[in-house]
Short mmCIF file of C-alpha atoms in Angstrom, two decimals:
data_model
loop_
_atom_site.label_atom_id
_atom_site.label_comp_id
_atom_site.label_asym_id
_atom_site.label_seq_id
_atom_site.Cartn_x
_atom_site.Cartn_y
_atom_site.Cartn_z
CA UNK B 1 0.00 0.00 0.00
CA UNK B 2 1.20 3.60 -0.50
CA UNK B 3 2.58 5.89 2.14
CA UNK B 4 -0.68 7.50 3.32
CA UNK B 5 1.28 10.10 5.29
CA UNK B 6 -0.60 12.12 7.84
CA UNK B 7 2.07 14.82 8.20
CA UNK B 8 5.62 15.67 7.25
CA UNK B 9 8.03 17.70 9.39
CA UNK B 10 11.41 19.30 8.71
CA UNK B 11 13.44 19.72 11.91
CA UNK B 12 16.93 20.99 12.62
CA UNK B 13 19.40 19.17 14.86
CA UNK B 14 18.02 20.93 17.96
CA UNK B 15 14.50 19.65 17.26
CA UNK B 16 13.04 22.99 16.15
CA UNK B 17 10.38 22.72 13.45
CA UNK B 18 11.57 24.51 10.32
CA UNK B 19 8.51 23.71 8.22
CA UNK B 20 5.67 21.21 8.33
CA UNK B 21 2.66 20.16 6.31
CA UNK B 22 -0.43 18.31 7.62
CA UNK B 23 -2.13 16.15 4.98
CA UNK B 24 -4.74 14.39 7.15
CA UNK B 25 -6.69 15.19 10.30
CA UNK B 26 -6.07 11.83 11.99
CA UNK B 27 -3.04 13.13 13.93
CA UNK B 28 -2.66 16.16 16.16
CA UNK B 29 -0.47 19.13 15.41
CA UNK B 30 1.71 18.39 18.44
CA UNK B 31 2.90 14.97 17.22
CA UNK B 32 6.37 16.39 16.68
CA UNK B 33 6.65 16.86 20.46
CA UNK B 34 6.45 13.09 20.89
CA UNK B 35 9.26 12.69 18.36
CA UNK B 36 11.42 15.14 20.29
CA UNK B 37 10.76 13.66 23.73
CA UNK B 38 10.89 9.94 22.95
CA UNK B 39 13.48 9.85 20.14
CA UNK B 40 15.63 12.97 19.91
CA UNK B 41 16.11 13.60 23.63
CA UNK B 42 16.77 9.93 24.37
CA UNK B 43 19.61 9.88 21.81
CA UNK B 44 18.06 6.96 19.91
CA UNK B 45 18.16 8.58 16.49
CA UNK B 46 20.73 6.20 15.10
CA UNK B 47 19.21 2.95 16.30
CA UNK B 48 16.20 2.56 14.00
CA UNK B 49 14.67 4.87 11.34
CA UNK B 50 11.14 3.70 12.20
CA UNK B 51 9.64 4.19 15.66
CA UNK B 52 6.11 3.65 16.88
CA UNK B 53 4.79 5.88 19.66
CA UNK B 54 1.20 5.43 20.71
CA UNK B 55 -0.92 4.85 17.66
CA UNK B 56 1.43 6.61 15.22
CA UNK B 57 4.61 5.60 13.43
CA UNK B 58 7.51 8.00 12.82
CA UNK B 59 9.65 7.43 9.73
CA UNK B 60 12.64 9.74 9.77
CA UNK B 61 15.82 10.38 7.83
CA UNK B 62 18.66 12.85 8.33
CA UNK B 63 19.80 14.87 5.31
CA UNK B 64 22.70 17.23 6.06
CA UNK B 65 21.63 19.11 9.22
CA UNK B 66 17.90 18.51 8.72
CA UNK B 67 15.66 15.67 9.95
CA UNK B 68 12.73 14.82 7.67
CA UNK B 69 10.00 13.07 9.65
CA UNK B 70 6.92 11.42 8.13
CA UNK B 71 4.07 10.62 10.54
CA UNK B 72 1.64 7.85 9.62
CA UNK B 73 -1.31 6.55 11.60
CA UNK B 74 -1.88 3.35 9.60
CA UNK B 75 0.17 0.47 8.24
CA UNK B 76 2.20 2.15 5.48
CA UNK B 77 4.85 1.05 3.02
CA UNK B 78 8.10 2.12 4.69
CA UNK B 79 10.24 1.66 1.57
CA UNK B 80 7.87 3.87 -0.39
CA UNK B 81 8.07 6.53 2.32
CA UNK B 82 11.88 6.65 2.32
CA UNK B 83 11.92 6.61 -1.47
CA UNK B 84 9.61 9.61 -1.39
CA UNK B 85 12.00 11.44 0.97
CA UNK B 86 15.00 10.75 -1.27
CA UNK B 87 13.15 11.91 -4.40
CA UNK B 88 11.80 15.00 -2.61
CA UNK B 89 15.31 16.01 -1.47
CA UNK B 90 16.59 15.62 -5.03
CA UNK B 91 13.73 17.84 -6.18
CA UNK B 92 14.52 20.51 -3.57
CA UNK B 93 18.20 20.45 -4.54
CA UNK B 94 17.30 21.06 -8.18
CA UNK B 95 15.43 24.22 -7.12
CA UNK B 96 17.98 25.36 -4.51
CA UNK B 97 21.07 25.10 -6.71
CA UNK B 98 22.26 21.69 -5.49
CA UNK B 99 22.12 22.30 -1.73
CA UNK B 100 19.66 21.14 0.92
CA UNK B 101 20.23 22.25 4.50
CA UNK B 102 18.66 24.39 7.21
CA UNK B 103 19.62 27.67 5.52
CA UNK B 104 18.15 26.57 2.18
CA UNK B 105 14.85 25.72 3.90
CA UNK B 106 14.70 29.04 5.76
CA UNK B 107 15.33 30.96 2.54
CA UNK B 108 12.66 29.11 0.52
CA UNK B 109 9.62 28.67 2.78
CA UNK B 110 7.05 29.67 0.16
CA UNK B 111 8.58 27.54 -2.56
CA UNK B 112 8.77 24.46 -0.31
CA UNK B 113 5.11 24.79 0.70
CA UNK B 114 4.13 25.01 -2.96
CA UNK B 115 6.20 21.94 -3.81
CA UNK B 116 4.82 19.97 -0.86
CA UNK B 117 1.29 20.63 -2.10
CA UNK B 118 2.22 19.30 -5.55
CA UNK B 119 4.27 16.22 -4.69
CA UNK B 120 1.85 14.78 -2.12
CA UNK B 121 -1.95 14.81 -2.14
CA UNK B 122 -3.88 13.68 0.96
CA UNK B 123 -0.79 11.76 2.06
CA UNK B 124 -0.23 9.94 -1.25
CA UNK B 125 2.93 10.67 -3.32
CA UNK B 126 2.41 12.29 -6.69
CA UNK B 127 4.78 13.40 -9.46
CA UNK B 128 8.27 14.23 -8.14
CA UNK B 129 10.03 14.76 -11.49
CA UNK B 130 12.01 18.06 -11.44
CA UNK B 131 11.78 18.32 -15.23
CA UNK B 132 7.98 18.26 -15.14
CA UNK B 133 7.42 20.38 -12.02
CA UNK B 134 9.72 23.15 -13.25
CA UNK B 135 7.42 23.65 -16.21
CA UNK B 136 4.60 24.78 -13.92
CA UNK B 137 6.17 25.85 -10.62
CA UNK B 138 8.35 28.66 -11.93
CA UNK B 139 8.99 30.40 -8.62
CA UNK B 140 12.71 30.89 -8.19
CA UNK B 141 14.73 29.41 -5.37
CA UNK B 142 18.48 29.48 -5.89
CA UNK B 143 18.54 29.57 -9.67
CA UNK B 144 21.36 29.18 -12.13
CA UNK B 145 22.19 32.34 -14.14
CA UNK B 146 21.63 30.34 -17.32
CA UNK B 147 17.94 29.87 -16.45
CA UNK B 148 17.22 33.54 -15.66
CA UNK B 149 15.95 34.37 -19.15
CA UNK B 150 12.23 33.79 -19.74
CA UNK B 151 11.35 31.13 -22.26
CA UNK B 152 9.47 32.10 -25.41
CA UNK B 153 8.25 28.56 -26.01
CA UNK B 154 4.66 27.70 -25.09
CA UNK B 155 4.16 25.61 -21.98
CA UNK B 156 3.23 22.03 -22.95
CA UNK B 157 0.02 20.45 -21.83
CA UNK B 158 0.23 19.54 -18.14
CA UNK B 159 -2.05 16.51 -18.39
CA UNK B 160 0.02 15.04 -21.21
CA UNK B 161 3.25 15.52 -19.31
CA UNK B 162 1.97 14.03 -16.06
CA UNK B 163 -0.11 11.13 -17.37
CA UNK B 164 1.35 10.61 -20.84
CA UNK B 165 3.64 7.77 -21.88
CA UNK B 166 6.65 10.12 -22.02
CA UNK B 167 6.15 12.19 -18.91
CA UNK B 168 9.89 12.29 -18.14
CA UNK B 169 10.79 14.26 -21.30
CA UNK B 170 9.38 17.57 -22.43
CA UNK B 171 8.56 18.32 -26.03
CA UNK B 172 10.33 20.72 -28.36
CA UNK B 173 13.96 19.94 -27.48
CA UNK B 174 16.38 21.06 -30.19
CA UNK B 175 20.17 20.62 -30.25
CA UNK B 176 22.58 21.72 -32.95
CA UNK B 177 24.60 18.56 -32.35
CA UNK B 178 22.97 15.32 -31.24
CA UNK B 179 25.14 13.49 -28.71
CA UNK B 180 24.79 10.39 -26.53
CA UNK B 181 27.29 9.35 -23.85
CA UNK B 182 27.18 5.90 -22.21
CA UNK B 183 29.20 4.73 -19.22
CA UNK B 184 29.22 1.25 -17.67
CA UNK B 185 30.25 1.24 -14.01
CA UNK B 186 30.89 -2.13 -12.38
CA UNK B 187 32.06 -3.22 -8.93
CA UNK B 188 33.19 -6.67 -7.78
CA UNK B 189 32.00 -7.91 -4.38
CA UNK B 190 33.85 -10.81 -2.75
CA UNK B 191 33.31 -12.35 0.68
CA UNK B 192 35.84 -14.88 1.95
CA UNK B 193 36.04 -16.90 5.13
CA UNK B 194 38.99 -16.89 7.53
CA UNK B 195 40.23 -20.09 5.86
CA UNK B 196 40.34 -18.49 2.41
CA UNK B 197 37.28 -20.11 0.87
CA UNK B 198 34.92 -17.96 -1.18
CA UNK B 199 31.56 -17.54 0.53
CA UNK B 200 29.95 -15.19 -1.97
CA UNK B 201 31.02 -13.29 -5.06
CA UNK B 202 29.12 -11.15 -7.52
CA UNK B 203 29.46 -8.18 -9.80
CA UNK B 204 27.08 -5.23 -9.60
CA UNK B 205 26.93 -2.69 -12.36
CA UNK B 206 24.93 0.17 -13.77
CA UNK B 207 24.64 1.88 -17.13
CA UNK B 208 24.73 5.69 -16.98
CA UNK B 209 23.70 7.78 -19.95
CA UNK B 210 23.83 11.43 -20.87
CA UNK B 211 21.66 12.38 -23.83
CA UNK B 212 21.47 15.61 -25.79
CA UNK B 213 19.04 14.69 -28.57
CA UNK B 214 16.43 16.66 -30.45
CA UNK B 215 12.76 15.72 -30.56
CA UNK B 216 11.50 12.38 -29.22
CA UNK B 217 14.13 9.78 -30.20
CA UNK B 218 13.46 6.06 -29.79
CA UNK B 219 16.74 4.38 -28.81
CA UNK B 220 17.63 0.70 -28.65
CA UNK B 221 20.41 -0.90 -26.62
CA UNK B 222 21.53 -4.46 -27.28
CA UNK B 223 23.54 -6.58 -24.82
CA UNK B 224 25.37 -9.90 -25.25
CA UNK B 225 23.48 -11.33 -22.32
CA UNK B 226 21.15 -14.11 -21.24
CA UNK B 227 18.48 -12.10 -19.43
CA UNK B 228 15.85 -14.54 -20.59
CA UNK B 229 15.43 -16.01 -17.08
CA UNK B 230 15.49 -19.59 -18.37
CA UNK B 231 15.01 -22.47 -15.99
CA UNK B 232 18.07 -23.81 -14.25
CA UNK B 233 17.73 -27.19 -15.98
CA UNK B 234 17.76 -25.55 -19.40
CA UNK B 235 20.86 -23.55 -18.53
CA UNK B 236 22.71 -26.69 -17.43
CA UNK B 237 21.78 -28.57 -20.60
CA UNK B 238 23.21 -25.88 -22.87
CA UNK B 239 26.91 -25.83 -23.71
CA UNK B 240 28.93 -23.19 -21.93
CA UNK B 241 30.06 -20.20 -23.98
CA UNK B 242 32.59 -18.63 -21.70
CA UNK B 243 33.50 -15.13 -22.81
CA UNK B 244 30.60 -14.92 -25.25
CA UNK B 245 27.69 -14.06 -23.00
CA UNK B 246 27.01 -12.89 -19.48
CA UNK B 247 24.15 -13.61 -17.12
CA UNK B 248 22.20 -10.70 -15.66
CA UNK B 249 20.15 -11.17 -12.52
CA UNK B 250 17.91 -8.74 -10.65
CA UNK B 251 17.80 -6.11 -13.39
CA UNK B 252 16.21 -2.74 -12.62
CA UNK B 253 15.34 -0.29 -15.39
CA UNK B 254 14.58 3.41 -15.56
CA UNK B 255 10.91 4.20 -16.10
CA UNK B 256 11.64 5.21 -19.71
CA UNK B 257 12.38 1.60 -20.76
CA UNK B 258 9.62 -0.20 -22.66
CA UNK B 259 9.22 -3.34 -20.52
CA UNK B 260 6.73 -4.98 -22.89
CA UNK B 261 9.19 -4.77 -25.73
CA UNK B 262 11.98 -6.01 -23.49
CA UNK B 263 10.02 -9.10 -22.42
CA UNK B 264 9.17 -10.01 -26.00
CA UNK B 265 12.35 -9.03 -27.89
CA UNK B 266 14.97 -8.84 -25.08
CA UNK B 267 15.92 -5.41 -26.39
CA UNK B 268 16.25 -2.33 -24.19
CA UNK B 269 14.10 0.18 -26.06
CA UNK B 270 13.49 3.63 -24.58
CA UNK B 271 12.81 7.31 -25.14
CA UNK B 272 15.54 8.89 -22.98
CA UNK B 273 15.12 11.79 -20.58
CA UNK B 274 17.06 14.92 -21.40
CA UNK B 275 20.45 15.07 -19.68
CA UNK B 276 22.03 12.52 -17.35
CA UNK B 277 20.18 9.50 -15.92
CA UNK B 278 20.67 5.87 -14.86
CA UNK B 279 19.28 3.58 -17.56
CA UNK B 280 19.58 0.25 -15.73
CA UNK B 281 21.38 -1.49 -12.90
#
């Protein structure tokens, strides 16, 4: 189930409330006092990021010198809540010039309230894409000098951007030179016992892309892999082709990847977002 957050609080290291937003009326406005008394003052902030006090649960995370606390009164998806916090902080950083701390919050109260109203509705997370929100929330936080000039292009349809199939990329992009950069970053993990035997070994990797393409390009990426998730018996019956193919397990894609096409053709087909993003890992 989704987060169903009743309230969200931004606190400094002393426990002072910098900003808060109540989304439901099932919790009182003084719930943050319980967080201060039972968690902050008892020095138990580092023991567990989820605490239950009374009939409410507190999900909290520290970013720089700010604690972000989500209060829920029902059984909520904790992973979804923390994912929301991470995405919200990335959104705030995109508006504040790459920083998120107590000073940035104090200098952008109005902008943060406007963003909180857009990214969560009645406690349920909504669109947190900076590229889409910046088309409609144009209030300036800490802005780059390159974005100070007003745009002469018409604002695209909001419904199409939010609910359309390509909500992560805005229309009308034009570059004099079309460029695509692709990086593969891999790390080897090895766990050995005290006697020197290998307990576990694996390789984790991710594909990072940076795209500067005009229009709405449809890209395809082919890999010499065996993602097909065949049965173990079938894999054992086939002859080994060492050096020819690799096996990929637990693959995660960016939302731009066409999963239907991948399941049928085993081809990574996607319309890329503009700029830098993580295609798969």
